[in-house]
Amino acid sequence: MPYHPMSDHDDEALLAAYAAGDPEAARALTGRLLPRVFTHAVRMLGDRAEAEDVAQEALLKLWRVAPDWRQGDAKVTTWLYRVTANLCIDRMRRRRTGPALDAIPEPVDPAPSAAQTLQTRARADALQDALLQLPDRQRQAVILRHIDGLTNPQIAQIMDIGPRAVESLTARGKRALEAALIGRRAELGYEGDD
């Protein structure tokens, strides 16, 4: 990605510059935020096409609020994660009457060899299947904490709950994931791991 002087600005400065009419600020902010939002949506939904739609919709919402953005109220990333999560949850609720969970395609992780690619895929599929079995709020908390790497206070702000509730959701989610995956250790190539 080529260097652009706008990339040195923080998210709020770029959003303010966009609101003032600078299209380069929008490009810089999109380049910074879109990959995160898309990855989060893929993990929440398990569907890359739907995740693309959600990521685009979330960024459109950001551009619409840009002129009214009050600096210091919330971090741009926190606001965007919350919007993305809400859009994902809305889609998950709508599709509960839709296709079966195993009909949803999984993202493919590239790996050096075919065997490693297959094993990586099986592990990713198993994790995604297990994630999709969690209740929505547990899934969201586990993804934000353990996949997106956010802190409990950040997650609490995104989910509009307290940090202890985040701890509880992530702990229950991790236990449920472990229970769902424990019987598949050998199948996933973890037979010798402790």
PDB file of C-alpha atoms in Angstrom:
ATOM      1  CA  MET A   1       0.000   0.000   0.000  1.00  0.00           C
ATOM      2  CA  PRO A   2       1.538   3.339  -1.000  1.00  0.00           C
ATOM      3  CA  TYR A   3       2.320   5.836   1.720  1.00  0.00           C
ATOM      4  CA  HIS A   4      -0.021   8.781   1.996  1.00  0.00           C
ATOM      5  CA  PRO A   5       0.567  11.727   4.354  1.00  0.00           C
ATOM      6  CA  MET A   6      -3.004  11.392   5.697  1.00  0.00           C
ATOM      7  CA  SER A   7      -2.107   7.967   7.122  1.00  0.00           C
ATOM      8  CA  ASP A   8      -0.202   9.678   9.950  1.00  0.00           C
ATOM      9  CA  HIS A   9      -3.397  11.274  11.313  1.00  0.00           C
ATOM     10  CA  ASP A  10      -5.509   9.593  13.995  1.00  0.00           C
ATOM     11  CA  ASP A  11      -8.992   8.295  13.163  1.00  0.00           C
ATOM     12  CA  GLU A  12     -10.843  11.318  14.554  1.00  0.00           C
ATOM     13  CA  ALA A  13      -8.646  13.764  12.631  1.00  0.00           C
ATOM     14  CA  LEU A  14      -9.247  11.829   9.418  1.00  0.00           C
ATOM     15  CA  LEU A  15     -12.999  11.754  10.051  1.00  0.00           C
ATOM     16  CA  ALA A  16     -13.030  15.499  10.688  1.00  0.00           C
ATOM     17  CA  ALA A  17     -11.007  16.089   7.499  1.00  0.00           C
ATOM     18  CA  TYR A  18     -13.491  13.952   5.544  1.00  0.00           C
ATOM     19  CA  ALA A  19     -16.404  15.918   7.022  1.00  0.00           C
ATOM     20  CA  ALA A  20     -14.640  19.092   5.873  1.00  0.00           C
ATOM     21  CA  GLY A  21     -14.582  17.726   2.313  1.00  0.00           C
ATOM     22  CA  ASP A  22     -11.199  15.969   2.021  1.00  0.00           C
ATOM     23  CA  PRO A  23     -11.672  12.759  -0.033  1.00  0.00           C
ATOM     24  CA  GLU A  24      -8.071  11.666   0.717  1.00  0.00           C
ATOM     25  CA  ALA A  25      -9.002  11.461   4.406  1.00  0.00           C
ATOM     26  CA  ALA A  26     -11.835   9.087   3.532  1.00  0.00           C
ATOM     27  CA  ARG A  27      -9.459   6.906   1.513  1.00  0.00           C
ATOM     28  CA  ALA A  28      -6.912   6.794   4.340  1.00  0.00           C
ATOM     29  CA  LEU A  29      -9.551   6.009   6.976  1.00  0.00           C
ATOM     30  CA  THR A  30     -11.200   3.379   4.776  1.00  0.00           C
ATOM     31  CA  GLY A  31      -7.843   1.708   4.159  1.00  0.00           C
ATOM     32  CA  ARG A  32      -7.227   1.592   7.888  1.00  0.00           C
ATOM     33  CA  LEU A  33     -10.671   0.508   9.122  1.00  0.00           C
ATOM     34  CA  LEU A  34     -12.242  -1.612   6.379  1.00  0.00           C
ATOM     35  CA  PRO A  35      -9.995  -4.689   6.874  1.00  0.00           C
ATOM     36  CA  ARG A  36     -10.769  -4.754  10.631  1.00  0.00           C
ATOM     37  CA  VAL A  37     -14.501  -4.298  10.151  1.00  0.00           C
ATOM     38  CA  PHE A  38     -14.623  -6.913   7.389  1.00  0.00           C
ATOM     39  CA  THR A  39     -12.676  -9.488   9.423  1.00  0.00           C
ATOM     40  CA  HIS A  40     -14.915  -8.912  12.441  1.00  0.00           C
ATOM     41  CA  ALA A  41     -18.038  -9.323  10.292  1.00  0.00           C
ATOM     42  CA  VAL A  42     -16.693 -12.543   8.705  1.00  0.00           C
ATOM     43  CA  ARG A  43     -16.109 -14.005  12.167  1.00  0.00           C
ATOM     44  CA  MET A  44     -19.556 -12.957  13.365  1.00  0.00           C
ATOM     45  CA  LEU A  45     -21.443 -14.132  10.272  1.00  0.00           C
ATOM     46  CA  GLY A  46     -19.323 -16.930   8.789  1.00  0.00           C
ATOM     47  CA  ASP A  47     -20.083 -15.602   5.304  1.00  0.00           C
ATOM     48  CA  ARG A  48     -17.650 -13.419   3.338  1.00  0.00           C
ATOM     49  CA  ALA A  49     -20.258 -11.948   0.962  1.00  0.00           C
ATOM     50  CA  GLU A  50     -22.521 -10.937   3.824  1.00  0.00           C
ATOM     51  CA  ALA A  51     -19.513  -9.597   5.724  1.00  0.00           C
ATOM     52  CA  GLU A  52     -18.599  -7.402   2.740  1.00  0.00           C
ATOM     53  CA  ASP A  53     -22.132  -5.973   2.737  1.00  0.00           C
ATOM     54  CA  VAL A  54     -21.992  -5.330   6.483  1.00  0.00           C
ATOM     55  CA  ALA A  55     -18.548  -3.702   6.299  1.00  0.00           C
ATOM     56  CA  GLN A  56     -19.690  -1.386   3.507  1.00  0.00           C
ATOM     57  CA  GLU A  57     -22.905  -0.528   5.353  1.00  0.00           C
ATOM     58  CA  ALA A  58     -20.989   0.213   8.572  1.00  0.00           C
ATOM     59  CA  LEU A  59     -18.591   2.550   6.763  1.00  0.00           C
ATOM     60  CA  LEU A  60     -21.493   4.290   5.010  1.00  0.00           C
ATOM     61  CA  LYS A  61     -23.018   4.933   8.424  1.00  0.00           C
ATOM     62  CA  LEU A  62     -19.686   6.384   9.561  1.00  0.00           C
ATOM     63  CA  TRP A  63     -19.577   8.728   6.570  1.00  0.00           C
ATOM     64  CA  ARG A  64     -23.152   9.844   7.297  1.00  0.00           C
ATOM     65  CA  VAL A  65     -22.375  10.728  10.935  1.00  0.00           C
ATOM     66  CA  ALA A  66     -19.036  12.365  10.106  1.00  0.00           C
ATOM     67  CA  PRO A  67     -20.385  15.952   9.915  1.00  0.00           C
ATOM     68  CA  ASP A  68     -22.002  15.564  13.359  1.00  0.00           C
ATOM     69  CA  TRP A  69     -19.139  13.623  14.999  1.00  0.00           C
ATOM     70  CA  ARG A  70     -18.285  15.014  18.411  1.00  0.00           C
ATOM     71  CA  GLN A  71     -14.610  14.436  19.080  1.00  0.00           C
ATOM     72  CA  GLY A  72     -13.859  12.848  22.430  1.00  0.00           C
ATOM     73  CA  ASP A  73     -17.288  11.189  22.868  1.00  0.00           C
ATOM     74  CA  ALA A  74     -16.167   7.788  21.558  1.00  0.00           C
ATOM     75  CA  LYS A  75     -13.277   6.361  19.593  1.00  0.00           C
ATOM     76  CA  VAL A  76     -14.073   5.960  15.916  1.00  0.00           C
ATOM     77  CA  THR A  77     -13.050   2.286  16.054  1.00  0.00           C
ATOM     78  CA  THR A  78     -15.230   1.601  19.103  1.00  0.00           C
ATOM     79  CA  TRP A  79     -18.234   3.216  17.414  1.00  0.00           C
ATOM     80  CA  LEU A  80     -17.553   1.309  14.185  1.00  0.00           C
ATOM     81  CA  TYR A  81     -17.161  -2.076  15.943  1.00  0.00           C
ATOM     82  CA  ARG A  82     -20.477  -1.487  17.731  1.00  0.00           C
ATOM     83  CA  VAL A  83     -22.262  -0.604  14.480  1.00  0.00           C
ATOM     84  CA  THR A  84     -20.707  -3.610  12.721  1.00  0.00           C
ATOM     85  CA  ALA A  85     -21.684  -5.979  15.538  1.00  0.00           C
ATOM     86  CA  ASN A  86     -25.252  -4.645  15.559  1.00  0.00           C
ATOM     87  CA  LEU A  87     -25.545  -5.053  11.787  1.00  0.00           C
ATOM     88  CA  CYS A  88     -24.228  -8.626  12.088  1.00  0.00           C
ATOM     89  CA  ILE A  89     -26.649  -9.472  14.888  1.00  0.00           C
ATOM     90  CA  ASP A  90     -29.551  -8.080  12.840  1.00  0.00           C
ATOM     91  CA  ARG A  91     -28.548 -10.282   9.903  1.00  0.00           C
ATOM     92  CA  MET A  92     -28.145 -13.363  12.119  1.00  0.00           C
ATOM     93  CA  ARG A  93     -31.620 -12.835  13.549  1.00  0.00           C
ATOM     94  CA  ARG A  94     -33.133 -12.472  10.079  1.00  0.00           C
ATOM     95  CA  ARG A  95     -31.475 -15.609   8.711  1.00  0.00           C
ATOM     96  CA  ARG A  96     -32.372 -17.934  11.599  1.00  0.00           C
ATOM     97  CA  THR A  97     -35.228 -19.074   9.425  1.00  0.00           C
ATOM     98  CA  GLY A  98     -32.861 -19.282   6.439  1.00  0.00           C
ATOM     99  CA  PRO A  99     -30.269 -21.879   5.412  1.00  0.00           C
ATOM    100  CA  ALA A 100     -28.737 -24.413   7.776  1.00  0.00           C
ATOM    101  CA  LEU A 101     -25.540 -23.311   9.503  1.00  0.00           C
ATOM    102  CA  ASP A 102     -23.431 -25.901   7.683  1.00  0.00           C
ATOM    103  CA  ALA A 103     -24.606 -24.480   4.340  1.00  0.00           C
ATOM    104  CA  ILE A 104     -22.670 -21.285   5.056  1.00  0.00           C
ATOM    105  CA  PRO A 105     -19.249 -21.239   3.356  1.00  0.00           C
ATOM    106  CA  GLU A 106     -16.178 -20.739   5.520  1.00  0.00           C
ATOM    107  CA  PRO A 107     -13.203 -18.488   4.839  1.00  0.00           C
ATOM    108  CA  VAL A 108     -10.058 -20.244   3.606  1.00  0.00           C
ATOM    109  CA  ASP A 109      -6.714 -19.551   5.291  1.00  0.00           C
ATOM    110  CA  PRO A 110      -3.740 -19.836   2.875  1.00  0.00           C
ATOM    111  CA  ALA A 111      -0.989 -22.265   3.918  1.00  0.00           C
ATOM    112  CA  PRO A 112       2.256 -23.474   2.313  1.00  0.00           C
ATOM    113  CA  SER A 113       1.225 -27.095   1.596  1.00  0.00           C
ATOM    114  CA  ALA A 114      -2.010 -28.831   0.622  1.00  0.00           C
ATOM    115  CA  ALA A 115      -2.010 -30.928   3.820  1.00  0.00           C
ATOM    116  CA  GLN A 116      -1.444 -27.875   5.999  1.00  0.00           C
ATOM    117  CA  THR A 117      -4.114 -25.994   4.072  1.00  0.00           C
ATOM    118  CA  LEU A 118      -6.602 -28.815   4.661  1.00  0.00           C
ATOM    119  CA  GLN A 119      -5.775 -29.024   8.355  1.00  0.00           C
ATOM    120  CA  THR A 120      -5.896 -25.255   8.774  1.00  0.00           C
ATOM    121  CA  ARG A 121      -9.246 -25.240   6.976  1.00  0.00           C
ATOM    122  CA  ALA A 122     -10.619 -28.029   9.178  1.00  0.00           C
ATOM    123  CA  ARG A 123      -9.528 -26.157  12.297  1.00  0.00           C
ATOM    124  CA  ALA A 124     -11.005 -22.869  11.073  1.00  0.00           C
ATOM    125  CA  ASP A 125     -14.239 -24.607  10.083  1.00  0.00           C
ATOM    126  CA  ALA A 126     -14.454 -26.347  13.450  1.00  0.00           C
ATOM    127  CA  LEU A 127     -13.883 -23.068  15.290  1.00  0.00           C
ATOM    128  CA  GLN A 128     -16.396 -21.219  13.096  1.00  0.00           C
ATOM    129  CA  ASP A 129     -18.992 -23.976  13.557  1.00  0.00           C
ATOM    130  CA  ALA A 130     -18.438 -23.883  17.315  1.00  0.00           C
ATOM    131  CA  LEU A 131     -18.637 -20.061  17.338  1.00  0.00           C
ATOM    132  CA  LEU A 132     -21.921 -20.155  15.439  1.00  0.00           C
ATOM    133  CA  GLN A 133     -23.373 -22.439  18.129  1.00  0.00           C
ATOM    134  CA  LEU A 134     -22.764 -19.853  20.857  1.00  0.00           C
ATOM    135  CA  PRO A 135     -25.501 -17.424  21.877  1.00  0.00           C
ATOM    136  CA  ASP A 136     -25.108 -14.116  19.998  1.00  0.00           C
ATOM    137  CA  ARG A 137     -23.728 -12.061  22.912  1.00  0.00           C
ATOM    138  CA  GLN A 138     -21.221 -14.775  23.938  1.00  0.00           C
ATOM    139  CA  ARG A 139     -20.075 -15.117  20.329  1.00  0.00           C
ATOM    140  CA  GLN A 140     -19.636 -11.362  20.004  1.00  0.00           C
ATOM    141  CA  ALA A 141     -17.654 -11.112  23.258  1.00  0.00           C
ATOM    142  CA  VAL A 142     -15.406 -14.090  22.424  1.00  0.00           C
ATOM    143  CA  ILE A 143     -14.673 -12.788  18.914  1.00  0.00           C
ATOM    144  CA  LEU A 144     -13.929  -9.261  20.112  1.00  0.00           C
ATOM    145  CA  ARG A 145     -11.651 -10.519  22.911  1.00  0.00           C
ATOM    146  CA  HIS A 146      -9.868 -13.558  21.535  1.00  0.00           C
ATOM    147  CA  ILE A 147      -9.930 -13.026  17.779  1.00  0.00           C
ATOM    148  CA  ASP A 148      -9.952  -9.238  17.398  1.00  0.00           C
ATOM    149  CA  GLY A 149      -7.758  -8.791  20.507  1.00  0.00           C
ATOM    150  CA  LEU A 150      -9.738  -5.986  22.139  1.00  0.00           C
ATOM    151  CA  THR A 151      -9.584  -5.322  25.879  1.00  0.00           C
ATOM    152  CA  ASN A 152     -12.504  -5.968  28.211  1.00  0.00           C
ATOM    153  CA  PRO A 153     -13.166  -2.216  28.711  1.00  0.00           C
ATOM    154  CA  GLN A 154     -13.250  -1.715  24.922  1.00  0.00           C
ATOM    155  CA  ILE A 155     -15.611  -4.656  24.527  1.00  0.00           C
ATOM    156  CA  ALA A 156     -17.802  -3.367  27.360  1.00  0.00           C
ATOM    157  CA  GLN A 157     -18.130  -0.050  25.545  1.00  0.00           C
ATOM    158  CA  ILE A 158     -18.901  -1.704  22.204  1.00  0.00           C
ATOM    159  CA  MET A 159     -21.479  -4.068  23.708  1.00  0.00           C
ATOM    160  CA  ASP A 160     -22.854  -1.442  26.117  1.00  0.00           C
ATOM    161  CA  ILE A 161     -22.326  -3.665  29.180  1.00  0.00           C
ATOM    162  CA  GLY A 162     -19.992  -3.682  32.175  1.00  0.00           C
ATOM    163  CA  PRO A 163     -16.487  -5.214  32.151  1.00  0.00           C
ATOM    164  CA  ARG A 164     -17.593  -7.983  34.545  1.00  0.00           C
ATOM    165  CA  ALA A 165     -20.367  -8.935  32.147  1.00  0.00           C
ATOM    166  CA  VAL A 166     -17.725  -9.123  29.401  1.00  0.00           C
ATOM    167  CA  GLU A 167     -15.593 -11.416  31.587  1.00  0.00           C
ATOM    168  CA  SER A 168     -18.604 -13.615  32.253  1.00  0.00           C
ATOM    169  CA  LEU A 169     -19.614 -13.803  28.584  1.00  0.00           C
ATOM    170  CA  THR A 170     -16.086 -14.605  27.399  1.00  0.00           C
ATOM    171  CA  ALA A 171     -15.552 -17.210  30.139  1.00  0.00           C
ATOM    172  CA  ARG A 172     -18.855 -18.966  29.368  1.00  0.00           C
ATOM    173  CA  GLY A 173     -18.135 -18.729  25.641  1.00  0.00           C
ATOM    174  CA  LYS A 174     -14.655 -20.238  26.015  1.00  0.00           C
ATOM    175  CA  ARG A 175     -16.044 -23.111  28.115  1.00  0.00           C
ATOM    176  CA  ALA A 176     -18.735 -23.786  25.510  1.00  0.00           C
ATOM    177  CA  LEU A 177     -16.160 -23.714  22.688  1.00  0.00           C
ATOM    178  CA  GLU A 178     -13.902 -26.104  24.583  1.00  0.00           C
ATOM    179  CA  ALA A 179     -16.802 -28.487  25.204  1.00  0.00           C
ATOM    180  CA  ALA A 180     -17.783 -28.339  21.531  1.00  0.00           C
ATOM    181  CA  LEU A 181     -14.229 -28.991  20.282  1.00  0.00           C
ATOM    182  CA  ILE A 182     -12.768 -31.381  22.891  1.00  0.00           C
ATOM    183  CA  GLY A 183     -14.013 -34.510  21.106  1.00  0.00           C
ATOM    184  CA  ARG A 184     -12.433 -33.391  17.836  1.00  0.00           C
ATOM    185  CA  ARG A 185      -8.801 -33.036  19.027  1.00  0.00           C
ATOM    186  CA  ALA A 186      -7.454 -36.038  17.063  1.00  0.00           C
ATOM    187  CA  GLU A 187      -9.475 -35.186  13.956  1.00  0.00           C
ATOM    188  CA  LEU A 188      -8.043 -31.649  13.977  1.00  0.00           C
ATOM    189  CA  GLY A 189      -4.438 -32.775  14.482  1.00  0.00           C
ATOM    190  CA  TYR A 190      -4.101 -31.942  18.186  1.00  0.00           C
ATOM    191  CA  GLU A 191      -3.806 -35.502  19.496  1.00  0.00           C
ATOM    192  CA  GLY A 192      -0.343 -34.992  21.031  1.00  0.00           C
ATOM    193  CA  ASP A 193      -0.967 -31.436  22.344  1.00  0.00           C
ATOM    194  CA  ASP A 194      -1.861 -30.684  25.944  1.00  0.00           C
TER     195      ASP A 194
END
